[in-house]
PDB file of C-alpha atoms and ligand atoms in Angstrom:
ATOM      1  CA  MET A1328       0.000   0.000   0.000  1.00 55.00           C
ATOM      2  CA  SER A1329       1.421   3.395  -0.940  1.00 59.00           C
ATOM      3  CA  ASN A1330       1.883   6.310   1.461  1.00 70.00           C
ATOM      4  CA  GLU A1331      -0.019   8.795  -0.667  1.00 79.00           C
ATOM      5  CA  THR A1332      -3.564   9.507   0.439  1.00 93.00           C
ATOM      6  CA  PHE A1333      -6.646  10.135  -1.621  1.00 97.00           C
ATOM      7  CA  SER A1334      -9.637  12.304  -0.784  1.00 97.00           C
ATOM      8  CA  LEU A1335     -12.820  10.293  -0.984  1.00 98.00           C
ATOM      9  CA  ILE A1336     -15.890  11.215  -3.021  1.00 98.00           C
ATOM     10  CA  GLY A1337     -19.099   9.215  -2.655  1.00 98.00           C
ATOM     11  CA  ILE A1338     -21.066   8.360  -5.794  1.00 98.00           C
ATOM     12  CA  TYR A1339     -24.659   7.450  -5.046  1.00 98.00           C
ATOM     13  CA  GLY A1340     -26.563   6.142  -8.057  1.00 96.00           C
ATOM     14  CA  GLY A1341     -30.255   5.346  -8.059  1.00 96.00           C
ATOM     15  CA  THR A1342     -33.586   5.992  -9.656  1.00 95.00           C
ATOM     16  CA  PHE A1343     -34.650   8.340  -6.846  1.00 97.00           C
ATOM     17  CA  ASP A1344     -38.316   7.969  -7.836  1.00 97.00           C
ATOM     18  CA  PRO A1345     -38.622   9.735  -5.375  1.00 98.00           C
ATOM     19  CA  VAL A1346     -35.600  10.333  -3.132  1.00 98.00           C
ATOM     20  CA  HIS A1347     -36.400   9.540   0.527  1.00 98.00           C
ATOM     21  CA  PHE A1348     -34.924   9.551   4.030  1.00 98.00           C
ATOM     22  CA  GLY A1349     -33.469   6.053   3.513  1.00 98.00           C
ATOM     23  CA  HIS A1350     -31.171   7.495   0.826  1.00 98.00           C
ATOM     24  CA  LEU A1351     -30.479  10.734   2.668  1.00 98.00           C
ATOM     25  CA  ARG A1352     -29.713   9.248   6.081  1.00 98.00           C
ATOM     26  CA  VAL A1353     -27.337   6.687   4.568  1.00 98.00           C
ATOM     27  CA  ALA A1354     -25.550   9.490   2.715  1.00 98.00           C
ATOM     28  CA  GLU A1355     -25.277  11.633   5.844  1.00 98.00           C
ATOM     29  CA  GLU A1356     -23.847   8.756   7.882  1.00 98.00           C
ATOM     30  CA  LEU A1357     -21.394   7.758   5.143  1.00 98.00           C
ATOM     31  CA  ILE A1358     -19.978  11.290   5.047  1.00 98.00           C
ATOM     32  CA  GLU A1359     -18.985  10.727   8.698  1.00 98.00           C
ATOM     33  CA  ILE A1360     -18.032   7.057   8.584  1.00 98.00           C
ATOM     34  CA  LEU A1361     -15.822   7.362   5.487  1.00 98.00           C
ATOM     35  CA  GLN A1362     -14.856  11.020   5.967  1.00 97.00           C
ATOM     36  CA  LEU A1363     -16.045  11.783   2.468  1.00 98.00           C
ATOM     37  CA  ASP A1364     -15.355  15.192   0.958  1.00 98.00           C
ATOM     38  CA  GLU A1365     -18.724  15.068  -0.779  1.00 98.00           C
ATOM     39  CA  ILE A1366     -21.405  12.776  -2.152  1.00 98.00           C
ATOM     40  CA  ARG A1367     -22.636  13.055  -5.706  1.00 98.00           C
ATOM     41  CA  PHE A1368     -26.165  11.786  -6.267  1.00 98.00           C
ATOM     42  CA  VAL A1369     -26.398  10.426  -9.795  1.00 97.00           C
ATOM     43  CA  PRO A1370     -29.995   9.802 -10.902  1.00 96.00           C
ATOM     44  CA  ALA A1371     -30.274   7.143 -13.599  1.00 93.00           C
ATOM     45  CA  GLY A1372     -31.759   8.261 -16.908  1.00 87.00           C
ATOM     46  CA  HIS A1373     -33.067   5.033 -18.374  1.00 80.00           C
ATOM     47  CA  PRO A1374     -32.145   2.216 -15.976  1.00 71.00           C
ATOM     48  CA  ARG A1375     -31.315  -0.900 -17.951  1.00 72.00           C
ATOM     49  CA  LEU A1376     -32.478  -3.508 -15.475  1.00 68.00           C
ATOM     50  CA  ARG A1377     -35.831  -2.217 -14.337  1.00 69.00           C
ATOM     51  CA  ASN A1378     -38.971  -0.577 -15.639  1.00 78.00           C
ATOM     52  CA  GLU A1379     -38.878   3.045 -16.660  1.00 84.00           C
ATOM     53  CA  PRO A1380     -39.287   5.275 -13.590  1.00 90.00           C
ATOM     54  CA  ILE A1381     -42.795   6.611 -12.946  1.00 91.00           C
ATOM     55  CA  ALA A1382     -41.788  10.256 -12.500  1.00 95.00           C
ATOM     56  CA  SER A1383     -40.197  12.056 -15.432  1.00 94.00           C
ATOM     57  CA  GLN A1384     -36.482  12.794 -15.444  1.00 94.00           C
ATOM     58  CA  HIS A1385     -37.336  16.452 -14.909  1.00 96.00           C
ATOM     59  CA  HIS A1386     -39.373  15.735 -11.761  1.00 97.00           C
ATOM     60  CA  ARG A1387     -36.842  13.254 -10.353  1.00 97.00           C
ATOM     61  CA  LYS A1388     -34.085  15.786 -10.815  1.00 98.00           C
ATOM     62  CA  ILE A1389     -35.990  18.609  -9.125  1.00 98.00           C
ATOM     63  CA  MET A1390     -37.101  16.376  -6.225  1.00 98.00           C
ATOM     64  CA  LEU A1391     -33.499  15.323  -5.659  1.00 98.00           C
ATOM     65  CA  TYR A1392     -32.264  18.883  -5.927  1.00 98.00           C
ATOM     66  CA  GLU A1393     -34.861  20.040  -3.379  1.00 98.00           C
ATOM     67  CA  ALA A1394     -33.906  17.222  -0.999  1.00 98.00           C
ATOM     68  CA  ILE A1395     -30.166  17.922  -0.970  1.00 98.00           C
ATOM     69  CA  ARG A1396     -29.865  21.654  -1.575  1.00 97.00           C
ATOM     70  CA  ASP A1397     -29.313  22.516   2.107  1.00 97.00           C
ATOM     71  CA  ASN A1398     -26.449  20.066   2.542  1.00 98.00           C
ATOM     72  CA  LYS A1399     -23.076  21.546   1.614  1.00 98.00           C
ATOM     73  CA  LYS A1400     -21.580  18.114   0.984  1.00 98.00           C
ATOM     74  CA  PHE A1401     -24.356  16.759  -1.230  1.00 98.00           C
ATOM     75  CA  PHE A1402     -24.319  17.437  -4.971  1.00 98.00           C
ATOM     76  CA  LEU A1403     -26.595  16.545  -7.845  1.00 98.00           C
ATOM     77  CA  ASP A1404     -24.779  15.045 -10.801  1.00 98.00           C
ATOM     78  CA  ASP A1405     -27.199  14.800 -13.716  1.00 96.00           C
ATOM     79  CA  ARG A1406     -24.798  13.277 -16.262  1.00 96.00           C
ATOM     80  CA  GLU A1407     -26.936  10.153 -16.727  1.00 94.00           C
ATOM     81  CA  LEU A1408     -30.032  12.251 -17.372  1.00 93.00           C
ATOM     82  CA  ARG A1409     -28.175  14.245 -20.011  1.00 92.00           C
ATOM     83  CA  ARG A1410     -26.842  11.132 -21.694  1.00 87.00           C
ATOM     84  CA  SER A1411     -29.157   9.415 -24.177  1.00 80.00           C
ATOM     85  CA  GLY A1412     -29.688   5.667 -24.065  1.00 75.00           C
ATOM     86  CA  GLU A1413     -29.443   3.345 -21.088  1.00 74.00           C
ATOM     87  CA  SER A1414     -27.682   4.378 -17.885  1.00 74.00           C
ATOM     88  CA  TYR A1415     -24.448   2.633 -17.022  1.00 89.00           C
ATOM     89  CA  SER A1416     -22.661   3.384 -13.775  1.00 93.00           C
ATOM     90  CA  VAL A1417     -19.401   2.289 -15.343  1.00 95.00           C
ATOM     91  CA  ALA A1418     -19.741   4.983 -18.022  1.00 94.00           C
ATOM     92  CA  SER A1419     -20.306   7.657 -15.360  1.00 95.00           C
ATOM     93  CA  LEU A1420     -17.364   6.499 -13.269  1.00 97.00           C
ATOM     94  CA  ARG A1421     -15.122   6.461 -16.339  1.00 96.00           C
ATOM     95  CA  GLU A1422     -16.098  10.055 -17.087  1.00 96.00           C
ATOM     96  CA  LEU A1423     -15.568  11.122 -13.482  1.00 97.00           C
ATOM     97  CA  LYS A1424     -12.192   9.457 -13.390  1.00 96.00           C
ATOM     98  CA  GLU A1425     -11.215  11.437 -16.485  1.00 96.00           C
ATOM     99  CA  GLU A1426     -12.528  14.695 -15.021  1.00 97.00           C
ATOM    100  CA  PHE A1427     -10.528  14.192 -11.818  1.00 96.00           C
ATOM    101  CA  LYS A1428      -7.390  13.053 -13.623  1.00 95.00           C
ATOM    102  CA  GLY A1429      -4.263  14.229 -11.829  1.00 93.00           C
ATOM    103  CA  LYS A1430      -6.141  14.825  -8.572  1.00 95.00           C
ATOM    104  CA  LYS A1431      -5.671  12.568  -5.588  1.00 96.00           C
ATOM    105  CA  VAL A1432      -9.291  11.434  -5.493  1.00 97.00           C
ATOM    106  CA  ALA A1433     -10.784   7.974  -4.937  1.00 98.00           C
ATOM    107  CA  PHE A1434     -14.454   7.315  -5.654  1.00 98.00           C
ATOM    108  CA  CYS A1435     -16.635   5.305  -3.287  1.00 98.00           C
ATOM    109  CA  PHE A1436     -19.560   3.802  -5.162  1.00 98.00           C
ATOM    110  CA  ILE A1437     -22.444   3.505  -2.693  1.00 98.00           C
ATOM    111  CA  ILE A1438     -24.839   0.630  -3.172  1.00 97.00           C
ATOM    112  CA  GLY A1439     -27.615  -0.957  -1.107  1.00 96.00           C
ATOM    113  CA  VAL A1440     -27.359  -4.692  -0.526  1.00 93.00           C
ATOM    114  CA  ASP A1441     -30.391  -5.375  -2.742  1.00 93.00           C
ATOM    115  CA  ALA A1442     -28.663  -3.727  -5.692  1.00 94.00           C
ATOM    116  CA  PHE A1443     -25.269  -5.209  -4.816  1.00 94.00           C
ATOM    117  CA  LEU A1444     -26.620  -8.757  -5.036  1.00 92.00           C
ATOM    118  CA  LYS A1445     -27.692  -8.038  -8.611  1.00 92.00           C
ATOM    119  CA  LEU A1446     -24.363  -6.513  -9.596  1.00 94.00           C
ATOM    120  CA  PRO A1447     -23.345  -9.381 -11.928  1.00 93.00           C
ATOM    121  CA  ASN A1448     -26.254  -8.341 -14.189  1.00 91.00           C
ATOM    122  CA  TRP A1449     -24.843  -4.845 -14.639  1.00 90.00           C
ATOM    123  CA  HIS A1450     -23.050  -3.792 -17.798  1.00 87.00           C
ATOM    124  CA  LEU A1451     -19.267  -4.264 -17.430  1.00 92.00           C
ATOM    125  CA  TRP A1452     -19.738  -4.688 -13.674  1.00 95.00           C
ATOM    126  CA  ARG A1453     -16.227  -5.982 -12.998  1.00 96.00           C
ATOM    127  CA  GLU A1454     -14.814  -2.687 -14.206  1.00 97.00           C
ATOM    128  CA  LEU A1455     -16.478  -0.953 -11.237  1.00 97.00           C
ATOM    129  CA  PHE A1456     -13.708  -2.391  -9.058  1.00 98.00           C
ATOM    130  CA  GLU A1457     -11.097  -0.755 -11.277  1.00 97.00           C
ATOM    131  CA  LEU A1458     -12.800   2.630 -11.104  1.00 98.00           C
ATOM    132  CA  SER A1459     -13.939   2.907  -7.479  1.00 98.00           C
ATOM    133  CA  HIS A1460     -14.231   1.316  -4.080  1.00 98.00           C
ATOM    134  CA  LEU A1461     -17.596  -0.276  -3.374  1.00 98.00           C
ATOM    135  CA  VAL A1462     -19.425   0.726  -0.200  1.00 98.00           C
ATOM    136  CA  ILE A1463     -22.335  -1.568   0.640  1.00 96.00           C
ATOM    137  CA  VAL A1464     -25.139  -0.552   2.981  1.00 95.00           C
ATOM    138  CA  ASN A1465     -27.660  -2.959   4.471  1.00 91.00           C
ATOM    139  CA  ARG A1466     -31.393  -2.569   3.988  1.00 91.00           C
ATOM    140  CA  PRO A1467     -34.178  -3.954   6.123  1.00 89.00           C
ATOM    141  CA  GLY A1468     -36.036  -6.761   4.379  1.00 82.00           C
ATOM    142  CA  HIS A1469     -32.925  -7.805   2.477  1.00 79.00           C
ATOM    143  CA  ILE A1470     -30.295 -10.227   3.656  1.00 73.00           C
ATOM    144  CA  SER A1471     -27.675  -8.616   5.763  1.00 71.00           C
ATOM    145  CA  PHE A1472     -24.253 -10.040   5.391  1.00 65.00           C
ATOM    146  CA  GLN A1473     -20.861  -9.774   6.869  1.00 61.00           C
ATOM    147  CA  HIS A1474     -18.308 -10.253   4.172  1.00 53.00           C
ATOM    148  CA  GLN A1475     -18.646 -13.256   1.914  1.00 60.00           C
ATOM    149  CA  ALA A1476     -21.536 -15.165   3.423  1.00 66.00           C
ATOM    150  CA  CYS A1477     -24.586 -15.604   1.176  1.00 76.00           C
ATOM    151  CA  LEU A1478     -23.114 -14.035  -1.938  1.00 85.00           C
ATOM    152  CA  PRO A1479     -23.744 -15.477  -5.390  1.00 87.00           C
ATOM    153  CA  PRO A1480     -20.572 -17.307  -6.551  1.00 90.00           C
ATOM    154  CA  LYS A1481     -19.609 -14.759  -9.223  1.00 92.00           C
ATOM    155  CA  LEU A1482     -19.767 -11.937  -6.717  1.00 93.00           C
ATOM    156  CA  GLN A1483     -17.962 -13.936  -4.074  1.00 91.00           C
ATOM    157  CA  GLU A1484     -15.126 -14.628  -6.464  1.00 93.00           C
ATOM    158  CA  ALA A1485     -14.919 -11.018  -7.703  1.00 95.00           C
ATOM    159  CA  CYS A1486     -14.843  -9.638  -4.143  1.00 93.00           C
ATOM    160  CA  SER A1487     -12.817 -12.345  -2.417  1.00 90.00           C
ATOM    161  CA  ASP A1488      -9.606 -10.383  -1.859  1.00 94.00           C
ATOM    162  CA  ARG A1489     -11.202  -6.950  -1.809  1.00 96.00           C
ATOM    163  CA  TRP A1490     -12.977  -6.837   1.563  1.00 94.00           C
ATOM    164  CA  THR A1491     -11.740  -4.406   4.155  1.00 95.00           C
ATOM    165  CA  ASP A1492     -12.984  -3.245   7.560  1.00 93.00           C
ATOM    166  CA  ASP A1493     -10.475  -0.455   7.627  1.00 96.00           C
ATOM    167  CA  VAL A1494     -11.816   2.903   6.476  1.00 95.00           C
ATOM    168  CA  ASN A1495      -8.300   4.242   6.145  1.00 95.00           C
ATOM    169  CA  ALA A1496      -7.434   1.564   3.605  1.00 96.00           C
ATOM    170  CA  LEU A1497      -9.847   3.277   1.170  1.00 97.00           C
ATOM    171  CA  LYS A1498      -7.654   6.374   1.217  1.00 97.00           C
ATOM    172  CA  HIS A1499      -4.485   4.601   0.183  1.00 96.00           C
ATOM    173  CA  VAL A1500      -5.486   3.194  -3.194  1.00 96.00           C
ATOM    174  CA  SER A1501      -7.778   4.761  -5.758  1.00 96.00           C
ATOM    175  CA  SER A1502     -10.056   1.747  -6.229  1.00 97.00           C
ATOM    176  CA  GLY A1503     -10.718  -1.914  -5.593  1.00 98.00           C
ATOM    177  CA  PHE A1504     -11.790  -2.306  -1.961  1.00 98.00           C
ATOM    178  CA  VAL A1505     -15.228  -3.462  -0.834  1.00 96.00           C
ATOM    179  CA  PHE A1506     -16.416  -2.016   2.471  1.00 96.00           C
ATOM    180  CA  THR A1507     -19.641  -2.763   4.346  1.00 94.00           C
ATOM    181  CA  ALA A1508     -20.866   0.284   6.257  1.00 95.00           C
ATOM    182  CA  GLU A1509     -22.997   0.033   9.393  1.00 93.00           C
ATOM    183  CA  THR A1510     -25.652   2.644   8.736  1.00 95.00           C
ATOM    184  CA  THR A1511     -29.030   3.026  10.438  1.00 95.00           C
ATOM    185  CA  LEU A1512     -31.537   0.593   8.969  1.00 94.00           C
ATOM    186  CA  LEU A1513     -34.542   2.487   7.658  1.00 96.00           C
ATOM    187  CA  ASP A1514     -37.309   0.477   6.085  1.00 96.00           C
ATOM    188  CA  ILE A1515     -38.233   3.071   3.481  1.00 97.00           C
ATOM    189  CA  SER A1516     -38.489   2.524  -0.248  1.00 97.00           C
ATOM    190  CA  SER A1517     -39.615   4.641  -3.178  1.00 97.00           C
ATOM    191  CA  THR A1518     -41.996   1.842  -4.168  1.00 96.00           C
ATOM    192  CA  THR A1519     -43.862   2.136  -0.859  1.00 97.00           C
ATOM    193  CA  ILE A1520     -43.957   5.913  -1.083  1.00 98.00           C
ATOM    194  CA  ARG A1521     -45.360   5.810  -4.625  1.00 97.00           C
ATOM    195  CA  ALA A1522     -47.995   3.306  -3.510  1.00 96.00           C
ATOM    196  CA  TYR A1523     -49.009   5.445  -0.498  1.00 97.00           C
ATOM    197  CA  ILE A1524     -49.324   8.554  -2.636  1.00 96.00           C
ATOM    198  CA  ALA A1525     -51.272   6.789  -5.353  1.00 93.00           C
ATOM    199  CA  ALA A1526     -53.632   5.439  -2.665  1.00 93.00           C
ATOM    200  CA  GLU A1527     -53.925   8.922  -1.123  1.00 93.00           C
ATOM    201  CA  LYS A1528     -52.300   7.720   2.098  1.00 96.00           C
ATOM    202  CA  SER A1529     -49.843   9.848   4.027  1.00 97.00           C
ATOM    203  CA  ALA A1530     -46.167   9.554   3.083  1.00 98.00           C
ATOM    204  CA  ARG A1531     -45.153  12.252   5.567  1.00 98.00           C
ATOM    205  CA  TYR A1532     -41.950  11.631   7.562  1.00 98.00           C
ATOM    206  CA  LEU A1533     -40.670   9.161   4.961  1.00 98.00           C
ATOM    207  CA  LEU A1534     -39.190  11.883   2.773  1.00 98.00           C
ATOM    208  CA  PRO A1535     -38.484  15.616   3.061  1.00 98.00           C
ATOM    209  CA  ASP A1536     -41.549  17.885   3.283  1.00 98.00           C
ATOM    210  CA  ASN A1537     -40.418  20.004   0.336  1.00 98.00           C
ATOM    211  CA  VAL A1538     -40.228  16.886  -1.851  1.00 98.00           C
ATOM    212  CA  LEU A1539     -43.663  15.744  -0.694  1.00 98.00           C
ATOM    213  CA  ASN A1540     -45.071  19.200  -1.395  1.00 98.00           C
ATOM    214  CA  TYR A1541     -43.551  19.144  -4.870  1.00 98.00           C
ATOM    215  CA  ILE A1542     -45.123  15.745  -5.526  1.00 97.00           C
ATOM    216  CA  GLY A1543     -48.509  17.083  -4.417  1.00 96.00           C
ATOM    217  CA  THR A1544     -48.317  20.290  -6.425  1.00 96.00           C
ATOM    218  CA  HIS A1545     -47.266  18.518  -9.610  1.00 96.00           C
ATOM    219  CA  HIS A1546     -49.389  15.368  -9.154  1.00 95.00           C
ATOM    220  CA  VAL A1547     -46.227  13.375  -9.789  1.00 95.00           C
ATOM    221  CA  TYR A1548     -47.615  10.004  -8.728  1.00 95.00           C
ATOM    222  CA  THR A1549     -51.329  10.546  -8.939  1.00 89.00           C
ATOM    223  CA  ARG A1550     -52.333  11.668 -12.396  1.00 68.00           C
ATOM    224  CA  GLU A1551     -51.262   9.784 -15.446  1.00 63.00           C
ATOM    225  CA  ASN A1552     -49.377  11.690 -18.140  1.00 46.00           C
ATOM    226  CA  GLU A1553     -49.103  14.850 -16.048  1.00 48.00           C
ATOM    227  CA  ASN A1554     -45.545  14.169 -15.047  1.00 51.00           C
ATOM    228  CA  ARG A1555     -43.907  14.332 -18.411  1.00 51.00           C
TER     229      ARG A1555
HETATM  230  P1  ATP B 564     -37.545   1.504  -5.647  1.00 53.22           P
HETATM  231  O1  ATP B 564     -38.447   0.962  -4.575  1.00 53.22           O
HETATM  232  O2  ATP B 564     -38.243   2.290  -6.718  1.00 53.22           O
HETATM  233  O3  ATP B 564     -36.567   0.494  -6.199  1.00 53.22           O
HETATM  234  P2  ATP B 564     -35.583   2.424  -3.738  1.00 53.22           P
HETATM  235  O4  ATP B 564     -36.156   2.905  -2.465  1.00 53.22           O
HETATM  236  O5  ATP B 564     -34.987   1.053  -3.785  1.00 53.22           O
HETATM  237  O6  ATP B 564     -36.644   2.621  -4.913  1.00 53.22           O
HETATM  238  P3  ATP B 564     -33.515   3.344  -5.480  1.00 53.22           P
HETATM  239  O7  ATP B 564     -33.496   4.670  -6.157  1.00 53.22           O
HETATM  240  O8  ATP B 564     -33.875   2.143  -6.264  1.00 53.22           O
HETATM  241  O9  ATP B 564     -34.503   3.495  -4.206  1.00 53.22           O
HETATM  242  O10 ATP B 564     -32.161   3.073  -4.716  1.00 53.22           O
HETATM  243  C1  ATP B 564     -30.929   3.684  -5.024  1.00 53.22           C
HETATM  244  C2  ATP B 564     -29.866   3.086  -4.127  1.00 53.22           C
HETATM  245  O11 ATP B 564     -30.171   3.376  -2.759  1.00 53.22           O
HETATM  246  C3  ATP B 564     -29.769   1.556  -4.209  1.00 53.22           C
HETATM  247  O12 ATP B 564     -28.407   1.188  -4.091  1.00 53.22           O
HETATM  248  C4  ATP B 564     -30.565   1.094  -3.001  1.00 53.22           C
HETATM  249  O13 ATP B 564     -30.154  -0.169  -2.541  1.00 53.22           O
HETATM  250  C5  ATP B 564     -30.259   2.195  -1.990  1.00 53.22           C
HETATM  251  N1  ATP B 564     -31.342   2.379  -1.017  1.00 53.22           N
HETATM  252  C6  ATP B 564     -32.602   2.736  -1.280  1.00 53.22           C
HETATM  253  N2  ATP B 564     -33.326   2.822  -0.156  1.00 53.22           N
HETATM  254  C7  ATP B 564     -32.498   2.493   0.856  1.00 53.22           C
HETATM  255  C8  ATP B 564     -32.678   2.359   2.281  1.00 53.22           C
HETATM  256  N3  ATP B 564     -33.867   2.566   2.855  1.00 53.22           N
HETATM  257  N4  ATP B 564     -31.602   2.004   3.022  1.00 53.22           N
HETATM  258  C9  ATP B 564     -30.406   1.762   2.412  1.00 53.22           C
HETATM  259  N5  ATP B 564     -30.174   1.867   1.081  1.00 53.22           N
HETATM  260  C10 ATP B 564     -31.212   2.230   0.305  1.00 53.22           C
HETATM  261 MG1   MG B 565     -34.538   0.126  -5.631  1.00 53.22          MG
END
């Protein structure tokens, strides 16, 4: 391991349809746990492995912006919305790497355990380890794991010599470690929030008030075709 140290930048990809306190609390805690300089939230344009989001790109971007605008360490990175075609995290990380060329920066790609378990389906997924560290957060309702237990074989093999419990290790190489962070478990999902709103049930306290107000004003999840 070299003596040079890297500043750490969190990259938090997702559909954010809508963003909620599960995302935001994890991000806040990871800033402290990993001593991140910042976190970039990267909303997916057209996710390859799931249905098209319900809210338009425009609404998802504004909701995310509203949710993070007061946090000096949170930034919206809309590169995947600006790019046409399907969204690939690898493509975004490649671009970021190029933009930060010459700077002592290491990226920490933040991923919930539900998404991590599906990683082998992602486009060029093995390259993620060349471009960033992976930071896995647990989610209620999904298996929680410590290191290699319960992983699909492909993932187990790809991660086998990458695990670390040492936060400082992430600062000494620019990519390649896999770290499991102990963040507060919040059983909140965008799917549940969308269902509550569509059923005219309260979604208060699951996401920021300004986001909920935006959803109400623009009928984001209630009226068909009004969110385009
Ligand atoms: P949906 O129900 O539409 O899939 P979601 O709540 O899972 O939405 P996503 O935008 O799909 O939110 O998630 C983006 C990333 O955030 C994923 O890596 C996911 O695992 C993680 N994540 C989402 N909600 C939580 C949560 N409550 N706790 C920890 N991680 C979360
Ligand atoms: Mg999800």
